[in-house]
Coordinates of C-alpha atoms in Angstrom, one line a residue:
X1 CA 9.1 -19.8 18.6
X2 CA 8.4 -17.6 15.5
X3 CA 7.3 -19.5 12.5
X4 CA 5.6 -17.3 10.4
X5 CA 5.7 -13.6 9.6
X6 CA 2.9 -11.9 7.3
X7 CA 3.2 -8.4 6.0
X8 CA 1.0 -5.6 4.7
X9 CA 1.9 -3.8 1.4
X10 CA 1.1 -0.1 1.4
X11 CA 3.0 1.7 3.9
X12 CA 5.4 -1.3 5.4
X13 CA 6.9 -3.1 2.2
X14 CA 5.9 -0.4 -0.9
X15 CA 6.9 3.5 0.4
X16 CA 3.1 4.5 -1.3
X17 CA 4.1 8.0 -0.7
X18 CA 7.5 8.0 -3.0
X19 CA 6.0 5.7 -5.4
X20 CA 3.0 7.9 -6.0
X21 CA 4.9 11.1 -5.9
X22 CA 6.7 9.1 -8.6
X23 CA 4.0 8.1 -10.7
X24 CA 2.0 11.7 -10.7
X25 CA 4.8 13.6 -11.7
X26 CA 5.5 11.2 -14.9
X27 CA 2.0 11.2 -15.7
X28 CA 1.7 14.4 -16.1
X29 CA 4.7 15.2 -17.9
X30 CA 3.8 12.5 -20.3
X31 CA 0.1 13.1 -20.8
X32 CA -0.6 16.7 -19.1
X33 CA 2.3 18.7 -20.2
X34 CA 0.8 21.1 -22.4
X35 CA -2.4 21.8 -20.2
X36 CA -2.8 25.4 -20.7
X37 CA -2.6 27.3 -17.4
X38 CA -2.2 23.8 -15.0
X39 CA 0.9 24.5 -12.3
X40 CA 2.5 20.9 -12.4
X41 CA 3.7 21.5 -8.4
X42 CA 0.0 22.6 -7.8
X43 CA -1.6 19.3 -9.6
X44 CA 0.8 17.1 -7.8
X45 CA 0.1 18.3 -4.3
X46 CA -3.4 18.1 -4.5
X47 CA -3.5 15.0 -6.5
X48 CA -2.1 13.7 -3.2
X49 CA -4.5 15.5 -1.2
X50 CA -7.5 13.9 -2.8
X51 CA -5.9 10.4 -2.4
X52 CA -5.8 10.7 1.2
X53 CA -3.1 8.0 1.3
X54 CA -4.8 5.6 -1.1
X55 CA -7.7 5.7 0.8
X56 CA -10.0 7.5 -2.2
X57 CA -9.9 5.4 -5.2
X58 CA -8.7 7.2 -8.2
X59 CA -12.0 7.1 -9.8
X60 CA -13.3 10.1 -7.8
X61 CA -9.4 11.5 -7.9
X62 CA -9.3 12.0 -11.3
X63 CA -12.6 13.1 -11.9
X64 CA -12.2 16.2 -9.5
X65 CA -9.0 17.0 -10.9
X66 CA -10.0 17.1 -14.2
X67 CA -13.2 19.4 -13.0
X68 CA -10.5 21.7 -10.8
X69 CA -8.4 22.2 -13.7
X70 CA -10.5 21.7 -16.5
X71 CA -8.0 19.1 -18.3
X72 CA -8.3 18.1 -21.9
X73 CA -7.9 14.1 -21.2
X74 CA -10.9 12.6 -19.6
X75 CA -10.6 11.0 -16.1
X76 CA -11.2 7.8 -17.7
X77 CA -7.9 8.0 -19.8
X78 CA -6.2 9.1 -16.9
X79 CA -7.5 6.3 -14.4
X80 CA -6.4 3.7 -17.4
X81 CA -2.9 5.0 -17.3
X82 CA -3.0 5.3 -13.7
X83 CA -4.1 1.4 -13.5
X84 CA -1.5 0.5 -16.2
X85 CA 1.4 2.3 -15.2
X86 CA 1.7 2.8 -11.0
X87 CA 3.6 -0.4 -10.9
X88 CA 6.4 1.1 -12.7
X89 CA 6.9 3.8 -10.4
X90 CA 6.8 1.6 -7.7
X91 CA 9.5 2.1 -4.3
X92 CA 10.3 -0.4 -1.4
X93 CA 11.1 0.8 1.7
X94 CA 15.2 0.6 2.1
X95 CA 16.3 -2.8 2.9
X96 CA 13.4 -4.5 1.6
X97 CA 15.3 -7.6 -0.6
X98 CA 17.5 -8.2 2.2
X99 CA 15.2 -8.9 4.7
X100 CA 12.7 -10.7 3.0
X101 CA 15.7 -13.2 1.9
X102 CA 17.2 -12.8 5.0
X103 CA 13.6 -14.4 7.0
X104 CA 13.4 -16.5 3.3
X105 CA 16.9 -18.2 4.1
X106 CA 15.8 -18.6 8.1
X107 CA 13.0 -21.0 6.7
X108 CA 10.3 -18.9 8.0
X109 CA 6.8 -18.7 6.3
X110 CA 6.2 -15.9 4.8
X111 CA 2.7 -14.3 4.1
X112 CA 1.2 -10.9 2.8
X113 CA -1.9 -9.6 3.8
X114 CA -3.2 -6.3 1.4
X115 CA -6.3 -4.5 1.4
X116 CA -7.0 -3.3 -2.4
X117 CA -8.1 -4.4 -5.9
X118 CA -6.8 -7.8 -6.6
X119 CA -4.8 -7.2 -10.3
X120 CA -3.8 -3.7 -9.5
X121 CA -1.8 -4.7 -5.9
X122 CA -0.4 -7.7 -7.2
X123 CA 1.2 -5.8 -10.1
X124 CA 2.8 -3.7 -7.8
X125 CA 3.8 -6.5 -6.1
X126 CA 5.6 -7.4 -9.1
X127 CA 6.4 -4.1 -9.4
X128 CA 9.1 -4.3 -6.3
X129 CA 9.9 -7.6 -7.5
X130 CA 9.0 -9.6 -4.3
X131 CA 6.3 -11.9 -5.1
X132 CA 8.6 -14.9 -4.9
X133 CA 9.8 -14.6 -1.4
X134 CA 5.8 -15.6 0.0
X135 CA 4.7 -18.6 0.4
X136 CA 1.0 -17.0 0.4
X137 CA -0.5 -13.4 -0.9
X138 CA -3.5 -12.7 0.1
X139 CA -5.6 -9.7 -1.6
X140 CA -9.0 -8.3 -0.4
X141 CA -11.0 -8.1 -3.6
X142 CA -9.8 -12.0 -4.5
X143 CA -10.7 -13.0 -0.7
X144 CA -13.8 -10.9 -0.5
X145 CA -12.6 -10.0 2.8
X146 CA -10.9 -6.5 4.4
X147 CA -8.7 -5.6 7.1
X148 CA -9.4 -5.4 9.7
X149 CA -11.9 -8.2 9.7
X150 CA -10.1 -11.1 11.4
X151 CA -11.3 -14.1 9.4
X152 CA -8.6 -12.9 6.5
X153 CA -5.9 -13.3 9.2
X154 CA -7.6 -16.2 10.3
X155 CA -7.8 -17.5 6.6
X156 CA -4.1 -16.8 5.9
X157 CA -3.1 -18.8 8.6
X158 CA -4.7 -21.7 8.1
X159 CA -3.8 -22.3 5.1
X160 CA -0.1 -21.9 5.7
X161 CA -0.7 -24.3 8.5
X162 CA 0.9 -22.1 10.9
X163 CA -0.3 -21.1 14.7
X164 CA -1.3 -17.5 15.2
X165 CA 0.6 -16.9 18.7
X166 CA 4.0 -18.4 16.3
X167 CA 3.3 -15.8 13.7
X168 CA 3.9 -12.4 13.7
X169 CA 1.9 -9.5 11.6
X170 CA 4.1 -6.5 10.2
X171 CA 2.1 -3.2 9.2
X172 CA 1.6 0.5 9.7
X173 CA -2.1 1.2 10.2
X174 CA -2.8 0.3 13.7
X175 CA -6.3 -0.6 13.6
X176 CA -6.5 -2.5 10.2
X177 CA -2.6 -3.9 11.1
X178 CA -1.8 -4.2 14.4
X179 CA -5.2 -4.1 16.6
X180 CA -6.8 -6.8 13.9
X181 CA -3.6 -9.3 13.7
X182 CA -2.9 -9.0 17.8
X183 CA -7.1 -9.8 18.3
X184 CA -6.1 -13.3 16.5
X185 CA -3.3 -13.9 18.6
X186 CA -0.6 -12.9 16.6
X187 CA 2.3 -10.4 17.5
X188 CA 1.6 -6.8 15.8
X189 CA 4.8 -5.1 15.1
X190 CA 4.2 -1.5 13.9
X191 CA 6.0 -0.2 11.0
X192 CA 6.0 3.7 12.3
X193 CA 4.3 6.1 10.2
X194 CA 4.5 9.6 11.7
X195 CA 1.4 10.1 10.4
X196 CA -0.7 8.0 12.8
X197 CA -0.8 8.9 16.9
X198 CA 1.4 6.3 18.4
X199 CA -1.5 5.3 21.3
X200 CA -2.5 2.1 20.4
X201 CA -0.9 -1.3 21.9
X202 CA 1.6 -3.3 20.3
X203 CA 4.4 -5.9 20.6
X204 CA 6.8 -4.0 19.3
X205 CA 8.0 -1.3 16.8
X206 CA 10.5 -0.7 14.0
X207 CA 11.6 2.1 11.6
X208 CA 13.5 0.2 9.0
X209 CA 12.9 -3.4 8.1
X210 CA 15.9 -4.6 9.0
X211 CA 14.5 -3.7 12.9
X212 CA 12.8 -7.6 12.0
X213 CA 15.9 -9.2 12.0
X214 CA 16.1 -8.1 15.4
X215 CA 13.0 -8.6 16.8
X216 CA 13.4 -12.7 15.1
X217 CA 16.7 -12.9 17.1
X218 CA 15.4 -11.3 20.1

């Protein structure tokens, strides 16, 4: 019996790629316009190649950018916007509401497990306007833990009082998702991303969200 189902953010819940798309193309109409000589289709493309999937921290993003392209605002400016503004520009993943009320109304226990900076993911968070359908959110800077290391599954658990093999972990990277949450004796489902080589084990797989629904009745 499934009592429990945690989530990550980035990549499962939030569509990172769409949102930050999103937010790089306002920013640099509203603060980069005028550059002299800087290709907006250029900046945007390898604004997301330095990111490498939120894995680079904007910090060293900005400051090569504004080295490549020799821009008038400092990187500071720009990582304060950046910090200020991406959870306006923030996307779910289609179907997201529905199925987080749909598991809500089942009286399942809900958790969400996110590697980042503690202010800065819960905005976004916010940002999709889901924070009141978990019963827990749990963020790596405020637990001084990471993904993959198993004692912030562990954590999470515990203090939802629920039993790892009745819980089930959602996510899309399948070290820091699936491998970590299946090592505690949870069930990893894998949110595919084409993005990552599918060779890894799992307990099951899903493309949209609404794949949980049946997975739960399965």
């Amino acid at each position: 019996m499934i009592t429990t189902i945690l989530f990550d953010l980035d990549g499962t819940l939030l569509d990172r790629d769409a949102s930050l798309q999103r937010f790089v193309r306002d920013q640099f109409d509203r603060l980069l316009f005028q550059a002299s000589g800087v290709d907006k289709e250029l900046y945007v493309s390898r604004f997301v190649e330095l990111d490498r999937r939120g894995y680079v921290w904007k910090d060293q993003v900005y400051q090569q950018l504004a080295e490549e392209f020799s821009l008038s605002l400092s990187w500071e400016e720009l990582l304060a916007d950046y910090i200020s503004g991406f959870q306006h520009h923030c996307v779910g993943f289609p179907n997201l509401h529905e199925v987080l009320g749909g598991l809500k109304s089942r009286g399942l226990k809900l958790g969400l497990i996110s590697n980042g900076y503690g202010e800065f993911q819960y905005n976004n968070i916010r940002g999709l306007g889901i924070e009141h359908y978990f019963d827990i959110i749990v963020i790596s800077e405020w637990e001084g833990l990471r993904k993959p290391d198993r004692r912030i599954f562990n954590n999470t658990l515990h203090r939802l009082e629920s039993k790892a093999e009745e819980s089930i972990y959602v996510g899309d990277h399948p070290v820091n998702d699936i491998t970590a949450s299946r090592d505690v004796g949870m069930k990893g489902i894998w949110k595919r991303d084409l993005y990552y080589d599918r060779n890894f084990a799992m307990d099951g797989e899903i493309g949209d969200l609404l794949e949980i629904m049946d997975f739960i009745e399965s």
